[in-house]
Amino acid sequence: MHKLLALFSGLFSLIAIAVLVAPHAKAQPVTTPPDSLAAQVRLQGFTCATPISATRDRKRSRPDRASWVLRCGNAHYRILLDPDMAAMIEPLR
């Protein structure tokens, strides 16, 4: 009986701690491909007023290089992402 009581007491303590800590845990902001690609475009001196969509260009992508087409409110860009290098950005319109 004492073992069962100790088990329930421990379980209750864990639940109480989880309930008290959960509201204070900081959620990481969710970034979407259009948002992160627009940030990269802006860092490299281009304008992207409002990121609308980002589409992966599978024909131009390779295992070590990702190609995206970014639609912004004011422009369209083709972006090649190569690890450890600046993005190659080509304005489309």
mmCIF file of N, CA and C in Angstrom:
data_model
loop_
_atom_site.group_PDB
_atom_site.id
_atom_site.type_symbol
_atom_site.label_atom_id
_atom_site.label_comp_id
_atom_site.label_asym_id
_atom_site.label_seq_id
_atom_site.Cartn_x
_atom_site.Cartn_y
_atom_site.Cartn_z
ATOM 1 N N MET A 1 0.817 -1.189 0.000
ATOM 2 C CA MET A 1 0.000 0.000 0.000
ATOM 3 C C MET A 1 0.861 1.253 0.000
ATOM 4 N N HIS A 2 1.973 1.205 0.773
ATOM 5 C CA HIS A 2 2.855 2.367 0.834
ATOM 6 C C HIS A 2 3.518 2.621 -0.515
ATOM 7 N N LYS A 3 3.841 1.534 -1.255
ATOM 8 C CA LYS A 3 4.478 1.686 -2.561
ATOM 9 C C LYS A 3 3.521 2.349 -3.550
ATOM 10 N N LEU A 4 2.261 1.955 -3.498
ATOM 11 C CA LEU A 4 1.262 2.531 -4.393
ATOM 12 C C LEU A 4 1.043 4.006 -4.058
ATOM 13 N N LEU A 5 1.005 4.334 -2.790
ATOM 14 C CA LEU A 5 0.844 5.722 -2.366
ATOM 15 C C LEU A 5 2.052 6.556 -2.787
ATOM 16 N N ALA A 6 3.245 6.009 -2.653
ATOM 17 C CA ALA A 6 4.459 6.716 -3.064
ATOM 18 C C ALA A 6 4.463 6.926 -4.574
ATOM 19 N N LEU A 7 3.995 5.930 -5.331
ATOM 20 C CA LEU A 7 3.935 6.054 -6.785
ATOM 21 C C LEU A 7 2.973 7.165 -7.196
ATOM 22 N N PHE A 8 1.788 7.197 -6.618
ATOM 23 C CA PHE A 8 0.824 8.245 -6.936
ATOM 24 C C PHE A 8 1.319 9.617 -6.497
ATOM 25 N N SER A 9 1.986 9.679 -5.359
ATOM 26 C CA SER A 9 2.522 10.943 -4.871
ATOM 27 C C SER A 9 3.592 11.476 -5.831
ATOM 28 N N GLY A 10 4.464 10.589 -6.299
ATOM 29 C CA GLY A 10 5.499 10.998 -7.254
ATOM 30 C C GLY A 10 4.897 11.435 -8.575
ATOM 31 N N LEU A 11 3.913 10.702 -9.050
ATOM 32 C CA LEU A 11 3.244 11.038 -10.302
ATOM 33 C C LEU A 11 2.529 12.390 -10.186
ATOM 34 N N PHE A 12 1.868 12.621 -9.077
ATOM 35 C CA PHE A 12 1.194 13.892 -8.843
ATOM 36 C C PHE A 12 2.195 15.038 -8.821
ATOM 37 N N SER A 13 3.353 14.825 -8.204
ATOM 38 C CA SER A 13 4.384 15.863 -8.148
ATOM 39 C C SER A 13 4.885 16.214 -9.542
ATOM 40 N N LEU A 14 5.103 15.208 -10.391
ATOM 41 C CA LEU A 14 5.563 15.462 -11.756
ATOM 42 C C LEU A 14 4.523 16.242 -12.561
ATOM 43 N N ILE A 15 3.270 15.880 -12.403
ATOM 44 C CA ILE A 15 2.202 16.584 -13.115
ATOM 45 C C ILE A 15 2.114 18.031 -12.627
ATOM 46 N N ALA A 16 2.221 18.243 -11.326
ATOM 47 C CA ALA A 16 2.151 19.600 -10.770
ATOM 48 C C ALA A 16 3.300 20.459 -11.296
ATOM 49 N N ILE A 17 4.487 19.903 -11.362
ATOM 50 C CA ILE A 17 5.639 20.645 -11.882
ATOM 51 C C ILE A 17 5.430 20.980 -13.355
ATOM 52 N N ALA A 18 4.948 20.025 -14.126
ATOM 53 C CA ALA A 18 4.718 20.259 -15.555
ATOM 54 C C ALA A 18 3.677 21.351 -15.767
ATOM 55 N N VAL A 19 2.639 21.361 -14.974
ATOM 56 C CA VAL A 19 1.588 22.372 -15.105
ATOM 57 C C VAL A 19 2.124 23.752 -14.730
ATOM 58 N N LEU A 20 2.988 23.828 -13.742
ATOM 59 C CA LEU A 20 3.528 25.121 -13.321
ATOM 60 C C LEU A 20 4.582 25.653 -14.287
ATOM 61 N N VAL A 21 5.367 24.777 -14.893
ATOM 62 C CA VAL A 21 6.465 25.189 -15.765
ATOM 63 C C VAL A 21 6.009 25.438 -17.196
ATOM 64 N N ALA A 22 5.041 24.702 -17.682
ATOM 65 C CA ALA A 22 4.630 24.784 -19.084
ATOM 66 C C ALA A 22 4.239 26.192 -19.540
ATOM 67 N N PRO A 23 3.466 26.960 -18.793
ATOM 68 C CA PRO A 23 3.110 28.297 -19.279
ATOM 69 C C PRO A 23 4.308 29.238 -19.389
ATOM 70 N N HIS A 24 5.382 28.964 -18.658
ATOM 71 C CA HIS A 24 6.544 29.844 -18.649
ATOM 72 C C HIS A 24 7.592 29.454 -19.682
ATOM 73 N N ALA A 25 7.413 28.323 -20.327
ATOM 74 C CA ALA A 25 8.367 27.908 -21.355
ATOM 75 C C ALA A 25 8.195 28.810 -22.566
ATOM 76 N N LYS A 26 9.317 29.275 -23.110
ATOM 77 C CA LYS A 26 9.256 30.171 -24.262
ATOM 78 C C LYS A 26 9.161 29.350 -25.536
ATOM 79 N N ALA A 27 8.178 29.673 -26.336
ATOM 80 C CA ALA A 27 8.023 29.001 -27.622
ATOM 81 C C ALA A 27 8.955 29.671 -28.627
ATOM 82 N N GLN A 28 9.607 28.864 -29.439
ATOM 83 C CA GLN A 28 10.472 29.400 -30.478
ATOM 84 C C GLN A 28 9.599 29.959 -31.596
ATOM 85 N N PRO A 29 9.980 31.125 -32.139
ATOM 86 C CA PRO A 29 9.190 31.654 -33.246
ATOM 87 C C PRO A 29 9.289 30.742 -34.454
ATOM 88 N N VAL A 30 8.188 30.581 -35.137
ATOM 89 C CA VAL A 30 8.153 29.717 -36.311
ATOM 90 C C VAL A 30 8.501 30.568 -37.527
ATOM 91 N N THR A 31 9.538 30.147 -38.254
ATOM 92 C CA THR A 31 9.885 30.864 -39.468
ATOM 93 C C THR A 31 9.523 29.996 -40.659
ATOM 94 N N THR A 32 8.953 30.625 -41.637
ATOM 95 C CA THR A 32 8.565 29.918 -42.850
ATOM 96 C C THR A 32 9.601 30.209 -43.930
ATOM 97 N N PRO A 33 9.686 29.376 -44.959
ATOM 98 C CA PRO A 33 10.649 29.651 -46.024
ATOM 99 C C PRO A 33 10.524 31.052 -46.623
ATOM 100 N N PRO A 34 9.310 31.572 -46.892
ATOM 101 C CA PRO A 34 9.271 32.937 -47.430
ATOM 102 C C PRO A 34 9.887 33.970 -46.485
ATOM 103 N N ASP A 35 9.638 33.824 -45.190
ATOM 104 C CA ASP A 35 10.184 34.787 -44.223
ATOM 105 C C ASP A 35 11.707 34.713 -44.150
ATOM 106 N N SER A 36 12.255 33.516 -44.059
ATOM 107 C CA SER A 36 13.706 33.394 -43.928
ATOM 108 C C SER A 36 14.418 33.750 -45.231
ATOM 109 N N LEU A 37 13.838 33.413 -46.380
ATOM 110 C CA LEU A 37 14.448 33.795 -47.648
ATOM 111 C C LEU A 37 14.373 35.303 -47.855
ATOM 112 N N ALA A 38 13.270 35.919 -47.468
ATOM 113 C CA ALA A 38 13.152 37.373 -47.573
ATOM 114 C C ALA A 38 14.188 38.065 -46.687
ATOM 115 N N ALA A 39 14.441 37.518 -45.512
ATOM 116 C CA ALA A 39 15.467 38.091 -44.637
ATOM 117 C C ALA A 39 16.839 38.010 -45.300
ATOM 118 N N GLN A 40 17.141 36.892 -45.947
ATOM 119 C CA GLN A 40 18.421 36.738 -46.640
ATOM 120 C C GLN A 40 18.529 37.721 -47.805
ATOM 121 N N VAL A 41 17.453 37.895 -48.545
ATOM 122 C CA VAL A 41 17.424 38.837 -49.670
ATOM 123 C C VAL A 41 17.702 40.250 -49.170
ATOM 124 N N ARG A 42 17.054 40.627 -48.077
ATOM 125 C CA ARG A 42 17.251 41.967 -47.517
ATOM 126 C C ARG A 42 18.675 42.165 -47.011
ATOM 127 N N LEU A 43 19.238 41.129 -46.373
ATOM 128 C CA LEU A 43 20.619 41.223 -45.880
ATOM 129 C C LEU A 43 21.605 41.486 -47.011
ATOM 130 N N GLN A 44 21.287 41.022 -48.191
ATOM 131 C CA GLN A 44 22.198 41.176 -49.312
ATOM 132 C C GLN A 44 21.846 42.383 -50.188
ATOM 133 N N GLY A 45 21.005 43.291 -49.682
ATOM 134 C CA GLY A 45 20.776 44.562 -50.339
ATOM 135 C C GLY A 45 19.604 44.644 -51.300
ATOM 136 N N PHE A 46 18.818 43.598 -51.413
ATOM 137 C CA PHE A 46 17.643 43.626 -52.283
ATOM 138 C C PHE A 46 16.422 43.980 -51.446
ATOM 139 N N THR A 47 15.340 44.350 -52.115
ATOM 140 C CA THR A 47 14.117 44.686 -51.377
ATOM 141 C C THR A 47 13.092 43.566 -51.517
ATOM 142 N N CYS A 48 12.426 43.311 -50.438
ATOM 143 C CA CYS A 48 11.307 42.367 -50.427
ATOM 144 C C CYS A 48 10.312 42.923 -49.423
ATOM 145 N N ALA A 49 9.368 43.702 -49.955
ATOM 146 C CA ALA A 49 8.421 44.396 -49.081
ATOM 147 C C ALA A 49 7.594 43.408 -48.259
ATOM 148 N N THR A 50 6.965 42.482 -48.931
ATOM 149 C CA THR A 50 6.127 41.496 -48.252
ATOM 150 C C THR A 50 6.374 40.131 -48.887
ATOM 151 N N PRO A 51 6.972 39.200 -48.153
ATOM 152 C CA PRO A 51 7.152 37.866 -48.728
ATOM 153 C C PRO A 51 5.814 37.164 -48.888
ATOM 154 N N ILE A 52 5.539 36.717 -50.110
ATOM 155 C CA ILE A 52 4.252 36.067 -50.388
ATOM 156 C C ILE A 52 4.396 34.557 -50.405
ATOM 157 N N SER A 53 5.365 34.055 -51.174
ATOM 158 C CA SER A 53 5.537 32.604 -51.243
ATOM 159 C C SER A 53 6.971 32.274 -51.632
ATOM 160 N N ALA A 54 7.353 31.057 -51.324
ATOM 161 C CA ALA A 54 8.656 30.526 -51.726
ATOM 162 C C ALA A 54 8.422 29.118 -52.259
ATOM 163 N N THR A 55 8.902 28.884 -53.476
ATOM 164 C CA THR A 55 8.715 27.593 -54.125
ATOM 165 C C THR A 55 10.078 26.990 -54.414
ATOM 166 N N ARG A 56 10.262 25.747 -54.034
ATOM 167 C CA ARG A 56 11.527 25.060 -54.290
ATOM 168 C C ARG A 56 11.623 24.737 -55.770
ATOM 169 N N ASP A 57 12.733 25.098 -56.404
ATOM 170 C CA ASP A 57 12.977 24.820 -57.817
ATOM 171 C C ASP A 57 13.749 23.499 -57.884
ATOM 172 N N ARG A 58 13.035 22.414 -58.067
ATOM 173 C CA ARG A 58 13.639 21.082 -58.016
ATOM 174 C C ARG A 58 14.603 20.830 -59.170
ATOM 175 N N LYS A 59 14.354 21.444 -60.339
ATOM 176 C CA LYS A 59 15.246 21.240 -61.478
ATOM 177 C C LYS A 59 16.622 21.849 -61.243
ATOM 178 N N ARG A 60 16.678 22.975 -60.581
ATOM 179 C CA ARG A 60 17.950 23.666 -60.346
ATOM 180 C C ARG A 60 18.596 23.274 -59.026
ATOM 181 N N SER A 61 17.862 22.619 -58.143
ATOM 182 C CA SER A 61 18.415 22.214 -56.854
ATOM 183 C C SER A 61 19.292 20.981 -57.005
ATOM 184 N N ARG A 62 20.255 20.883 -56.134
ATOM 185 C CA ARG A 62 21.140 19.721 -56.049
ATOM 186 C C ARG A 62 21.247 19.336 -54.576
ATOM 187 N N PRO A 63 21.810 18.171 -54.287
ATOM 188 C CA PRO A 63 21.913 17.787 -52.879
ATOM 189 C C PRO A 63 22.685 18.797 -52.024
ATOM 190 N N ASP A 64 23.665 19.473 -52.613
ATOM 191 C CA ASP A 64 24.465 20.428 -51.845
ATOM 192 C C ASP A 64 24.075 21.876 -52.109
ATOM 193 N N ARG A 65 23.024 22.110 -52.895
ATOM 194 C CA ARG A 65 22.609 23.481 -53.217
ATOM 195 C C ARG A 65 21.103 23.509 -53.439
ATOM 196 N N ALA A 66 20.424 24.351 -52.676
ATOM 197 C CA ALA A 66 18.970 24.487 -52.796
ATOM 198 C C ALA A 66 18.641 25.713 -53.627
ATOM 199 N N SER A 67 17.693 25.558 -54.524
ATOM 200 C CA SER A 67 17.246 26.662 -55.360
ATOM 201 C C SER A 67 15.781 26.959 -55.038
ATOM 202 N N TRP A 68 15.479 28.238 -54.861
ATOM 203 C CA TRP A 68 14.136 28.680 -54.518
ATOM 204 C C TRP A 68 13.723 29.835 -55.418
ATOM 205 N N VAL A 69 12.436 29.980 -55.632
ATOM 206 C CA VAL A 69 11.879 31.173 -56.263
ATOM 207 C C VAL A 69 11.028 31.854 -55.200
ATOM 208 N N LEU A 70 11.414 33.092 -54.880
ATOM 209 C CA LEU A 70 10.739 33.863 -53.841
ATOM 210 C C LEU A 70 9.869 34.931 -54.498
ATOM 211 N N ARG A 71 8.593 34.939 -54.158
ATOM 212 C CA ARG A 71 7.669 35.984 -54.618
ATOM 213 C C ARG A 71 7.459 36.974 -53.484
ATOM 214 N N CYS A 72 7.790 38.226 -53.759
ATOM 215 C CA CYS A 72 7.548 39.302 -52.805
ATOM 216 C C CYS A 72 6.473 40.209 -53.378
ATOM 217 N N GLY A 73 5.968 41.115 -52.586
ATOM 218 C CA GLY A 73 4.951 42.028 -53.052
ATOM 219 C C GLY A 73 5.450 42.932 -54.170
ATOM 220 N N ASN A 74 6.749 43.204 -54.176
ATOM 221 C CA ASN A 74 7.294 44.137 -55.155
ATOM 222 C C ASN A 74 8.265 43.502 -56.153
ATOM 223 N N ALA A 75 8.632 42.238 -56.003
ATOM 224 C CA ALA A 75 9.624 41.619 -56.893
ATOM 225 C C ALA A 75 9.594 40.095 -56.761
ATOM 226 N N HIS A 76 10.280 39.431 -57.708
ATOM 227 C CA HIS A 76 10.470 37.977 -57.685
ATOM 228 C C HIS A 76 11.966 37.718 -57.771
ATOM 229 N N TYR A 77 12.452 36.704 -57.039
ATOM 230 C CA TYR A 77 13.876 36.389 -57.025
ATOM 231 C C TYR A 77 14.088 34.884 -57.159
ATOM 232 N N ARG A 78 15.176 34.522 -57.824
ATOM 233 C CA ARG A 78 15.662 33.148 -57.790
ATOM 234 C C ARG A 78 16.842 33.170 -56.818
ATOM 235 N N ILE A 79 16.819 32.268 -55.858
ATOM 236 C CA ILE A 79 17.831 32.252 -54.809
ATOM 237 C C ILE A 79 18.492 30.880 -54.784
ATOM 238 N N LEU A 80 19.812 30.860 -54.873
ATOM 239 C CA LEU A 80 20.578 29.623 -54.747
ATOM 240 C C LEU A 80 21.279 29.652 -53.398
ATOM 241 N N LEU A 81 20.990 28.677 -52.565
ATOM 242 C CA LEU A 81 21.585 28.590 -51.236
ATOM 243 C C LEU A 81 22.663 27.521 -51.234
ATOM 244 N N ASP A 82 23.873 27.945 -50.993
ATOM 245 C CA ASP A 82 25.029 27.063 -50.929
ATOM 246 C C ASP A 82 25.561 27.129 -49.496
ATOM 247 N N PRO A 83 25.811 26.001 -48.829
ATOM 248 C CA PRO A 83 26.290 26.053 -47.448
ATOM 249 C C PRO A 83 27.572 26.879 -47.325
ATOM 250 N N ASP A 84 27.654 27.657 -46.273
ATOM 251 C CA ASP A 84 28.835 28.456 -45.927
ATOM 252 C C ASP A 84 29.178 29.509 -46.967
ATOM 253 N N MET A 85 28.224 29.907 -47.786
ATOM 254 C CA MET A 85 28.454 30.962 -48.779
ATOM 255 C C MET A 85 27.255 31.902 -48.775
ATOM 256 N N ALA A 86 27.475 33.110 -49.304
ATOM 257 C CA ALA A 86 26.351 34.037 -49.465
ATOM 258 C C ALA A 86 25.400 33.461 -50.519
ATOM 259 N N ALA A 87 24.155 33.763 -50.387
ATOM 260 C CA ALA A 87 23.167 33.290 -51.360
ATOM 261 C C ALA A 87 23.400 33.993 -52.699
ATOM 262 N N MET A 88 23.171 33.261 -53.766
ATOM 263 C CA MET A 88 23.214 33.856 -55.099
ATOM 264 C C MET A 88 21.783 34.266 -55.426
ATOM 265 N N ILE A 89 21.569 35.575 -55.608
ATOM 266 C CA ILE A 89 20.229 36.103 -55.794
ATOM 267 C C ILE A 89 20.122 36.715 -57.180
ATOM 268 N N GLU A 90 19.093 36.280 -57.914
ATOM 269 C CA GLU A 90 18.860 36.787 -59.270
ATOM 270 C C GLU A 90 17.451 37.377 -59.319
ATOM 271 N N PRO A 91 17.330 38.702 -59.561
ATOM 272 C CA PRO A 91 15.996 39.270 -59.725
ATOM 273 C C PRO A 91 15.331 38.706 -60.987
ATOM 274 N N LEU A 92 14.067 38.322 -60.892
ATOM 275 C CA LEU A 92 13.353 37.769 -62.030
ATOM 276 C C LEU A 92 12.444 38.798 -62.685
ATOM 277 N N ARG A 93 11.794 39.650 -61.942
ATOM 278 C CA ARG A 93 10.927 40.685 -62.498
ATOM 279 C C ARG A 93 11.088 41.956 -61.713
#
